[in-house]
């Protein structure tokens, strides 16, 4: 039998549930010895880079790993950990008012069109600032890189947290219902058929959110594209009263709704993941970034019986990137930071503490796969039939209108046809008001 190194033993122990604090410390130590860190210059020592950041455990842990950047370069990094809505507000106000109080922004890809005019082109950072490792863009799944980062010919962000829509299921519940526990649904029709069989007593067959929340919009968008929908025609006019749109609303109301728990008309992501982890719902819509928490036996009743696969027929991409403000007062220091943070060596360490990577090398790495065995499935999803949010600057407003109408249909205040007609009218009005169409 081949002997295991101390490092392999450490990672093996961490993968089976040892202290998360120990994991963060281990990853920080690995980042400290990485070639990307050893090669950092101290040219910009004494500078401070201010970053709009996330407030979830993975972001907090990644900020701990980033302390090794400060130790090596002498550049202080100040993370402002904010919930999603506040990140968006900070980004918009800071850039559009020319305040420029931050150097780096954490950008949801549906915001990239808005931030693109105010940030640098990140394509050649490694040629612009000494000490930045080779960007190695071929290490990213092409469709994911295009969705997360490209605005025209510009790379407006560098991906740091890639997400794809998944279906998860409780293998034990599948067995009891006479379903193959190793085989997820290949179509939405099959998912509903499974859900009918799984709905027994206090157990439900799906975890559909139907609140006025982005997750409700995500389910609709995934269905809409699975049914052949397109947001706009060649002239940029919306196609949101199409057959695919009506069918997406109808499927949520008439197929997914009856096999989902009551009370879901106010649900967002916390309720979705709680429904699956508590075994209330035996199947569920999930983001790859949330699958890891289902393996925690202290928080999940299905930690030893998780099945997962990309959502049937179409996968919706979610995810985040980093952007350097074009008017940053510490431009080269900021470029050096994100060039280091997004390098393959450091991405592997932040992946181990919970940031879902977009780089192929991290998604296929044996160490990351030992802790997160679903990572290769994330890559498979990214390279498959992918859908995105509306590819316009006002995607966030379109998403709000989608989930408003989906909530109305699911609550029974509108029919699927009425929801689709209202969505078409609202988006058309928005596009005219913002100058997209006449």
Short mmCIF file of C-alpha atoms in Angstrom, two decimals:
data_model
loop_
_atom_site.label_atom_id
_atom_site.label_comp_id
_atom_site.label_asym_id
_atom_site.label_seq_id
_atom_site.Cartn_x
_atom_site.Cartn_y
_atom_site.Cartn_z
CA UNK A 1 0.00 0.00 0.00
CA UNK A 2 1.33 3.44 -0.93
CA UNK A 3 2.24 5.59 2.06
CA UNK A 4 0.38 8.86 2.72
CA UNK A 5 2.17 12.14 3.32
CA UNK A 6 1.39 14.24 6.37
CA UNK A 7 -0.30 16.73 4.03
CA UNK A 8 -2.50 14.01 2.52
CA UNK A 9 -3.43 12.76 5.96
CA UNK A 10 -4.34 16.30 7.02
CA UNK A 11 -6.58 16.84 4.02
CA UNK A 12 -8.13 13.41 4.46
CA UNK A 13 -9.01 14.17 8.07
CA UNK A 14 -10.43 17.56 7.13
CA UNK A 15 -12.52 16.00 4.36
CA UNK A 16 -14.16 13.70 6.90
CA UNK A 17 -15.33 16.53 9.14
CA UNK A 18 -12.44 17.78 11.30
CA UNK A 19 -12.34 21.40 12.48
CA UNK A 20 -13.14 24.04 9.87
CA UNK A 21 -10.76 26.38 11.70
CA UNK A 22 -8.00 23.84 11.20
CA UNK A 23 -8.87 23.66 7.51
CA UNK A 24 -8.59 27.44 7.13
CA UNK A 25 -5.25 27.42 8.93
CA UNK A 26 -4.02 24.60 6.71
CA UNK A 27 -5.04 26.44 3.53
CA UNK A 28 -3.44 29.68 4.71
CA UNK A 29 -0.20 27.79 5.37
CA UNK A 30 -0.33 26.28 1.88
CA UNK A 31 -0.98 29.73 0.38
CA UNK A 32 2.02 31.13 2.27
CA UNK A 33 4.39 28.65 0.63
CA UNK A 34 2.88 28.84 -2.87
CA UNK A 35 5.09 30.03 -5.71
CA UNK A 36 2.57 32.79 -6.43
CA UNK A 37 3.13 34.12 -2.90
CA UNK A 38 6.90 33.68 -2.80
CA UNK A 39 7.20 35.69 -6.03
CA UNK A 40 5.20 38.68 -4.78
CA UNK A 41 7.25 41.90 -4.89
CA UNK A 42 7.26 44.42 -2.05
CA UNK A 43 7.21 47.31 -4.51
CA UNK A 44 3.82 48.46 -3.21
CA UNK A 45 4.39 47.81 0.50
CA UNK A 46 2.48 50.26 2.67
CA UNK A 47 -0.42 50.62 0.23
CA UNK A 48 -3.97 49.66 1.27
CA UNK A 49 -6.40 47.93 -1.08
CA UNK A 50 -10.07 48.29 -0.13
CA UNK A 51 -12.36 45.50 -1.29
CA UNK A 52 -16.15 45.14 -1.40
CA UNK A 53 -16.52 41.59 -0.10
CA UNK A 54 -19.00 38.89 0.86
CA UNK A 55 -20.22 38.00 4.34
CA UNK A 56 -20.77 34.24 4.04
CA UNK A 57 -18.40 31.75 5.74
CA UNK A 58 -16.50 30.99 2.52
CA UNK A 59 -15.71 34.66 1.96
CA UNK A 60 -14.72 35.17 5.58
CA UNK A 61 -12.40 32.16 5.41
CA UNK A 62 -10.92 33.30 2.10
CA UNK A 63 -10.11 36.67 3.65
CA UNK A 64 -8.11 34.76 6.27
CA UNK A 65 -6.16 33.03 3.50
CA UNK A 66 -5.56 36.44 1.89
CA UNK A 67 -3.59 37.56 4.96
CA UNK A 68 -0.69 35.68 3.42
CA UNK A 69 -0.75 38.20 0.56
CA UNK A 70 -0.25 41.02 3.06
CA UNK A 71 2.54 39.16 4.84
CA UNK A 72 4.43 38.64 1.58
CA UNK A 73 3.73 41.92 -0.26
CA UNK A 74 3.33 44.44 2.55
CA UNK A 75 0.02 45.56 1.02
CA UNK A 76 -2.85 45.81 3.49
CA UNK A 77 -6.20 44.48 2.28
CA UNK A 78 -9.36 45.83 3.92
CA UNK A 79 -12.43 43.66 3.28
CA UNK A 80 -15.86 45.22 3.71
CA UNK A 81 -18.04 42.15 4.27
CA UNK A 82 -21.54 42.97 3.03
CA UNK A 83 -24.76 41.13 2.10
CA UNK A 84 -25.59 40.96 -1.59
CA UNK A 85 -27.92 43.96 -1.83
CA UNK A 86 -25.42 46.22 -0.06
CA UNK A 87 -22.58 45.04 -2.31
CA UNK A 88 -24.63 46.09 -5.30
CA UNK A 89 -25.41 49.50 -3.81
CA UNK A 90 -21.77 50.11 -2.86
CA UNK A 91 -20.58 49.18 -6.34
CA UNK A 92 -23.10 51.37 -8.15
CA UNK A 93 -22.69 54.42 -5.91
CA UNK A 94 -18.93 54.21 -5.73
CA UNK A 95 -18.47 53.98 -9.48
CA UNK A 96 -21.25 56.18 -10.86
CA UNK A 97 -20.65 59.07 -8.43
CA UNK A 98 -16.90 58.96 -9.04
CA UNK A 99 -16.30 58.46 -5.32
CA UNK A 100 -13.86 55.59 -5.88
CA UNK A 101 -13.51 54.78 -2.19
CA UNK A 102 -12.97 51.11 -3.07
CA UNK A 103 -10.25 49.60 -5.22
CA UNK A 104 -11.81 46.19 -5.88
CA UNK A 105 -15.45 45.16 -6.30
CA UNK A 106 -17.11 41.78 -5.82
CA UNK A 107 -19.38 41.60 -8.87
CA UNK A 108 -22.29 39.23 -9.53
CA UNK A 109 -22.09 38.46 -13.22
CA UNK A 110 -25.51 39.97 -13.89
CA UNK A 111 -23.97 43.29 -12.79
CA UNK A 112 -20.99 43.11 -15.16
CA UNK A 113 -22.63 45.28 -17.83
CA UNK A 114 -23.14 48.02 -15.24
CA UNK A 115 -19.64 47.92 -13.83
CA UNK A 116 -17.77 47.41 -17.14
CA UNK A 117 -17.34 51.12 -18.00
CA UNK A 118 -15.77 51.80 -14.62
CA UNK A 119 -13.24 48.96 -14.28
CA UNK A 120 -10.04 47.92 -16.00
CA UNK A 121 -9.75 45.27 -18.70
CA UNK A 122 -8.32 42.33 -16.78
CA UNK A 123 -7.12 40.33 -19.79
CA UNK A 124 -3.44 41.25 -19.48
CA UNK A 125 -2.86 41.93 -15.79
CA UNK A 126 0.11 39.57 -15.74
CA UNK A 127 1.81 41.76 -18.37
CA UNK A 128 0.98 45.02 -16.61
CA UNK A 129 2.21 44.45 -13.05
CA UNK A 130 5.33 42.54 -12.01
CA UNK A 131 4.67 39.57 -9.74
CA UNK A 132 1.26 38.58 -11.10
CA UNK A 133 1.27 34.90 -12.12
CA UNK A 134 0.26 33.98 -15.67
CA UNK A 135 -3.50 34.47 -15.94
CA UNK A 136 -3.88 31.18 -17.86
CA UNK A 137 -7.35 31.91 -19.26
CA UNK A 138 -7.47 28.45 -20.85
CA UNK A 139 -7.90 27.07 -17.33
CA UNK A 140 -11.51 28.35 -17.33
CA UNK A 141 -14.48 26.65 -18.95
CA UNK A 142 -15.03 28.93 -22.00
CA UNK A 143 -18.80 29.37 -21.58
CA UNK A 144 -18.43 30.15 -17.92
CA UNK A 145 -15.66 32.68 -18.54
CA UNK A 146 -17.76 34.37 -21.21
CA UNK A 147 -20.81 34.51 -18.96
CA UNK A 148 -19.00 35.71 -15.86
CA UNK A 149 -16.51 38.12 -17.34
CA UNK A 150 -16.84 39.22 -20.96
CA UNK A 151 -18.52 42.46 -21.97
CA UNK A 152 -17.84 42.87 -25.67
CA UNK A 153 -14.09 42.37 -26.06
CA UNK A 154 -13.39 43.36 -22.46
CA UNK A 155 -12.84 41.08 -19.48
CA UNK A 156 -14.72 43.12 -16.90
CA UNK A 157 -14.14 40.64 -14.05
CA UNK A 158 -12.02 37.66 -13.06
CA UNK A 159 -14.24 34.79 -11.82
CA UNK A 160 -13.70 33.74 -8.21
CA UNK A 161 -16.90 31.95 -7.22
CA UNK A 162 -18.64 29.91 -9.88
CA UNK A 163 -22.02 28.41 -9.36
CA UNK A 164 -24.32 26.18 -11.35
CA UNK A 165 -27.86 25.03 -10.71
CA UNK A 166 -28.07 21.47 -9.38
CA UNK A 167 -30.73 18.97 -8.53
CA UNK A 168 -30.03 17.26 -5.22
CA UNK A 169 -31.86 14.29 -3.75
CA UNK A 170 -32.02 12.09 -0.69
CA UNK A 171 -30.79 8.65 -1.74
CA UNK A 172 -32.45 6.94 1.22
CA UNK A 173 -35.81 8.46 0.26
CA UNK A 174 -35.28 7.37 -3.34
CA UNK A 175 -34.71 3.78 -2.23
CA UNK A 176 -37.87 3.75 -0.10
CA UNK A 177 -39.88 5.12 -3.05
CA UNK A 178 -38.52 2.42 -5.39
CA UNK A 179 -36.34 4.89 -7.35
CA UNK A 180 -32.71 4.39 -8.38
CA UNK A 181 -30.73 6.29 -5.72
CA UNK A 182 -27.75 6.72 -8.06
CA UNK A 183 -29.74 8.25 -10.92
CA UNK A 184 -31.05 11.79 -10.87
CA UNK A 185 -33.85 13.04 -13.14
CA UNK A 186 -32.82 13.56 -16.76
CA UNK A 187 -35.85 15.72 -17.59
CA UNK A 188 -38.16 18.03 -15.70
CA UNK A 189 -41.01 15.62 -16.43
CA UNK A 190 -39.08 12.82 -14.75
CA UNK A 191 -38.30 15.09 -11.79
CA UNK A 192 -42.01 15.66 -11.22
CA UNK A 193 -42.76 11.94 -11.62
CA UNK A 194 -40.14 11.27 -8.94
CA UNK A 195 -41.66 14.01 -6.79
CA UNK A 196 -45.11 12.41 -6.89
CA UNK A 197 -43.65 9.10 -5.69
CA UNK A 198 -41.57 10.82 -3.01
CA UNK A 199 -44.43 12.83 -1.52
CA UNK A 200 -45.42 10.68 1.43
CA UNK A 201 -46.65 11.83 4.85
CA UNK A 202 -44.52 14.75 6.01
CA UNK A 203 -42.05 14.27 3.15
CA UNK A 204 -42.37 16.32 -0.03
CA UNK A 205 -41.08 15.73 -3.52
CA UNK A 206 -39.40 19.08 -4.25
CA UNK A 207 -38.31 22.35 -2.63
CA UNK A 208 -39.60 24.94 -5.09
CA UNK A 209 -39.31 28.54 -3.83
CA UNK A 210 -42.19 30.80 -4.81
CA UNK A 211 -41.49 33.99 -2.88
CA UNK A 212 -40.68 37.38 -4.34
CA UNK A 213 -37.04 36.41 -4.28
CA UNK A 214 -34.24 35.81 -6.75
CA UNK A 215 -34.35 32.03 -6.20
CA UNK A 216 -37.90 31.93 -7.54
CA UNK A 217 -36.66 33.80 -10.58
CA UNK A 218 -33.82 31.31 -10.98
CA UNK A 219 -36.21 28.34 -11.12
CA UNK A 220 -38.31 30.14 -13.74
CA UNK A 221 -35.26 31.07 -15.83
CA UNK A 222 -33.99 27.48 -15.78
CA UNK A 223 -37.38 26.15 -16.87
CA UNK A 224 -37.82 28.89 -19.49
CA UNK A 225 -34.56 27.97 -21.20
CA UNK A 226 -35.21 24.24 -20.81
CA UNK A 227 -38.46 24.75 -22.74
CA UNK A 228 -36.65 26.61 -25.54
CA UNK A 229 -37.19 30.18 -24.41
CA UNK A 230 -35.13 33.21 -25.42
CA UNK A 231 -35.19 36.58 -23.67
CA UNK A 232 -35.03 38.75 -26.81
CA UNK A 233 -35.32 38.58 -30.59
CA UNK A 234 -32.59 39.75 -32.98
CA UNK A 235 -33.78 43.34 -32.66
CA UNK A 236 -33.62 43.25 -28.87
CA UNK A 237 -37.38 43.08 -28.29
CA UNK A 238 -38.50 40.81 -25.43
CA UNK A 239 -40.00 37.38 -26.06
CA UNK A 240 -41.41 36.88 -22.60
CA UNK A 241 -45.00 36.10 -23.57
CA UNK A 242 -43.84 33.13 -25.65
CA UNK A 243 -45.03 29.55 -25.33
CA UNK A 244 -41.89 28.73 -23.33
CA UNK A 245 -42.69 31.53 -20.88
CA UNK A 246 -46.26 30.38 -20.35
CA UNK A 247 -45.09 26.80 -19.89
CA UNK A 248 -42.46 27.83 -17.33
CA UNK A 249 -45.10 29.60 -15.25
CA UNK A 250 -47.51 26.68 -15.69
CA UNK A 251 -44.90 24.12 -14.70
CA UNK A 252 -44.11 25.97 -11.48
CA UNK A 253 -47.78 26.33 -10.56
CA UNK A 254 -49.21 22.99 -11.69
CA UNK A 255 -46.30 20.54 -11.53
CA UNK A 256 -43.69 21.67 -8.99
CA UNK A 257 -46.08 23.43 -6.63
CA UNK A 258 -48.18 20.38 -5.70
CA UNK A 259 -45.12 18.33 -4.68
CA UNK A 260 -43.48 21.18 -2.70
CA UNK A 261 -44.13 22.11 0.94
CA UNK A 262 -46.85 24.62 1.86
CA UNK A 263 -45.66 28.05 2.92
CA UNK A 264 -43.18 28.31 0.05
CA UNK A 265 -44.74 31.55 -1.22
CA UNK A 266 -42.22 33.40 0.97
CA UNK A 267 -39.21 31.14 0.40
CA UNK A 268 -35.71 32.20 -0.56
CA UNK A 269 -32.44 30.23 -0.43
CA UNK A 270 -32.29 29.62 3.36
CA UNK A 271 -35.67 27.88 3.28
CA UNK A 272 -34.74 25.89 0.17
CA UNK A 273 -31.57 24.46 1.69
CA UNK A 274 -33.25 23.88 5.07
CA UNK A 275 -36.03 21.89 3.41
CA UNK A 276 -33.50 19.55 1.80
CA UNK A 277 -31.08 19.28 4.75
CA UNK A 278 -33.93 18.50 7.18
CA UNK A 279 -35.20 15.75 4.80
CA UNK A 280 -38.51 17.62 4.43
CA UNK A 281 -38.01 17.68 0.64
CA UNK A 282 -36.51 14.57 -0.96
CA UNK A 283 -35.49 16.45 -4.13
CA UNK A 284 -34.48 20.03 -4.52
CA UNK A 285 -33.22 22.91 -6.61
CA UNK A 286 -29.80 23.79 -5.29
CA UNK A 287 -26.72 25.76 -6.19
CA UNK A 288 -23.45 23.88 -6.36
CA UNK A 289 -22.11 26.34 -3.79
CA UNK A 290 -24.74 25.10 -1.32
CA UNK A 291 -24.15 21.37 -1.82
CA UNK A 292 -21.09 21.33 0.43
CA UNK A 293 -23.13 22.31 3.50
CA UNK A 294 -25.36 19.27 2.96
CA UNK A 295 -22.36 17.08 3.81
CA UNK A 296 -22.06 18.58 7.30
CA UNK A 297 -23.62 15.99 9.65
CA UNK A 298 -24.17 18.65 12.33
CA UNK A 299 -26.46 20.58 9.95
CA UNK A 300 -27.80 17.99 7.56
CA UNK A 301 -29.87 14.85 8.11
CA UNK A 302 -28.91 13.61 4.63
CA UNK A 303 -25.13 14.06 5.00
CA UNK A 304 -24.54 10.39 4.12
CA UNK A 305 -27.21 10.03 1.45
CA UNK A 306 -26.76 12.94 -0.97
CA UNK A 307 -27.31 12.56 -4.69
CA UNK A 308 -26.58 15.41 -7.06
CA UNK A 309 -26.56 16.27 -10.77
CA UNK A 310 -26.90 19.36 -12.96
CA UNK A 311 -30.50 20.54 -13.30
CA UNK A 312 -32.33 18.68 -16.08
CA UNK A 313 -32.00 19.88 -19.66
CA UNK A 314 -30.47 23.29 -18.86
CA UNK A 315 -28.13 24.65 -16.21
CA UNK A 316 -28.35 28.22 -14.94
CA UNK A 317 -25.06 29.86 -14.12
CA UNK A 318 -24.63 31.93 -11.00
CA UNK A 319 -21.38 33.36 -9.79
CA UNK A 320 -19.11 36.20 -8.82
CA UNK A 321 -15.96 37.89 -10.04
CA UNK A 322 -13.48 40.52 -8.88
CA UNK A 323 -12.98 43.82 -10.70
CA UNK A 324 -10.38 46.54 -10.19
CA UNK A 325 -11.78 50.05 -10.40
CA UNK A 326 -10.21 51.99 -13.28
CA UNK A 327 -9.79 55.03 -11.02
CA UNK A 328 -8.40 53.13 -8.05
CA UNK A 329 -5.95 55.21 -6.04
CA UNK A 330 -3.83 52.08 -5.62
CA UNK A 331 -4.22 50.66 -9.10
CA UNK A 332 -1.14 48.44 -9.37
CA UNK A 333 -1.49 47.17 -5.79
CA UNK A 334 -5.12 46.26 -6.49
CA UNK A 335 -4.18 44.49 -9.72
CA UNK A 336 -1.45 42.58 -7.88
CA UNK A 337 -3.92 41.47 -5.22
CA UNK A 338 -6.56 40.07 -7.56
CA UNK A 339 -3.93 38.58 -9.86
CA UNK A 340 -2.55 36.68 -6.85
CA UNK A 341 -5.97 35.81 -5.41
CA UNK A 342 -7.23 34.35 -8.71
CA UNK A 343 -4.04 32.41 -9.51
CA UNK A 344 -4.39 28.60 -9.76
CA UNK A 345 -2.47 27.93 -6.54
CA UNK A 346 -4.52 30.31 -4.42
CA UNK A 347 -7.83 29.37 -6.06
CA UNK A 348 -7.21 25.81 -4.92
CA UNK A 349 -6.86 26.96 -1.31
CA UNK A 350 -9.95 29.20 -1.38
CA UNK A 351 -11.85 26.31 -3.00
CA UNK A 352 -10.97 24.10 -0.06
CA UNK A 353 -12.48 26.63 2.35
CA UNK A 354 -15.68 26.93 0.34
CA UNK A 355 -15.42 29.29 -2.63
CA UNK A 356 -16.68 27.31 -5.61
CA UNK A 357 -13.94 27.63 -8.24
CA UNK A 358 -14.29 28.28 -11.95
CA UNK A 359 -10.77 27.16 -12.86
CA UNK A 360 -10.66 23.64 -14.30
CA UNK A 361 -7.50 22.86 -12.33
CA UNK A 362 -9.26 23.45 -9.01
CA UNK A 363 -12.45 21.68 -10.05
CA UNK A 364 -10.48 18.56 -10.97
CA UNK A 365 -7.83 18.65 -8.24
CA UNK A 366 -7.64 15.47 -6.10
CA UNK A 367 -7.47 17.45 -2.85
CA UNK A 368 -10.50 19.62 -3.58
CA UNK A 369 -12.40 16.58 -4.85
CA UNK A 370 -11.68 14.70 -1.62
CA UNK A 371 -13.54 17.41 0.27
CA UNK A 372 -16.07 18.34 -2.39
CA UNK A 373 -16.70 15.29 -4.60
CA UNK A 374 -19.28 17.19 -6.66
CA UNK A 375 -16.70 19.60 -8.16
CA UNK A 376 -16.21 17.58 -11.38
CA UNK A 377 -20.00 17.70 -11.83
CA UNK A 378 -19.82 21.52 -11.58
CA UNK A 379 -17.34 21.53 -14.46
CA UNK A 380 -19.58 19.18 -16.43
CA UNK A 381 -22.48 21.57 -15.87
CA UNK A 382 -20.42 24.60 -16.93
CA UNK A 383 -19.50 22.86 -20.16
CA UNK A 384 -23.06 21.72 -20.95
CA UNK A 385 -26.23 23.53 -22.01
CA UNK A 386 -26.01 26.72 -19.95
CA UNK A 387 -28.41 29.61 -19.43
CA UNK A 388 -27.64 33.00 -17.94
CA UNK A 389 -29.53 35.97 -16.63
CA UNK A 390 -30.68 38.47 -19.27
CA UNK A 391 -27.52 39.76 -21.00
CA UNK A 392 -28.24 43.45 -20.46
CA UNK A 393 -27.16 46.10 -17.97
CA UNK A 394 -30.57 46.02 -16.29
CA UNK A 395 -30.62 42.25 -15.74
CA UNK A 396 -31.29 42.78 -12.04
CA UNK A 397 -34.52 44.63 -12.83
CA UNK A 398 -35.61 41.91 -15.25
CA UNK A 399 -35.00 39.30 -12.54
CA UNK A 400 -37.21 41.24 -10.12
CA UNK A 401 -40.01 41.36 -12.67
CA UNK A 402 -39.67 37.63 -13.33
CA UNK A 403 -39.99 36.63 -9.70
CA UNK A 404 -42.81 39.08 -9.08
CA UNK A 405 -44.88 37.43 -11.80
CA UNK A 406 -43.86 33.90 -10.80
CA UNK A 407 -45.02 34.62 -7.26
CA UNK A 408 -48.32 35.92 -8.59
CA UNK A 409 -48.87 32.79 -10.70
CA UNK A 410 -47.86 30.40 -7.92
CA UNK A 411 -50.13 32.16 -5.43
CA UNK A 412 -53.05 31.89 -7.85
CA UNK A 413 -53.64 35.64 -8.34
CA UNK A 414 -52.71 35.31 -12.03
CA UNK A 415 -52.93 32.53 -14.59
CA UNK A 416 -49.75 31.42 -16.41
CA UNK A 417 -50.95 33.31 -19.48
CA UNK A 418 -51.58 36.46 -17.46
CA UNK A 419 -48.17 36.18 -15.78
CA UNK A 420 -46.41 35.87 -19.14
CA UNK A 421 -48.36 38.79 -20.62
CA UNK A 422 -47.61 40.99 -17.61
CA UNK A 423 -43.92 40.07 -17.74
CA UNK A 424 -43.77 40.94 -21.43
CA UNK A 425 -45.42 44.30 -20.82
CA UNK A 426 -43.24 45.19 -17.84
CA UNK A 427 -39.95 44.27 -19.50
CA UNK A 428 -40.95 46.04 -22.71
CA UNK A 429 -41.69 49.19 -20.71
CA UNK A 430 -38.35 48.90 -18.92
CA UNK A 431 -36.40 48.48 -22.15
CA UNK A 432 -38.13 51.46 -23.78
CA UNK A 433 -37.53 53.64 -20.72
CA UNK A 434 -33.85 52.72 -20.64
CA UNK A 435 -33.37 53.21 -24.37
CA UNK A 436 -32.79 49.63 -25.47
CA UNK A 437 -35.70 49.68 -27.91
CA UNK A 438 -38.08 52.27 -29.41
#
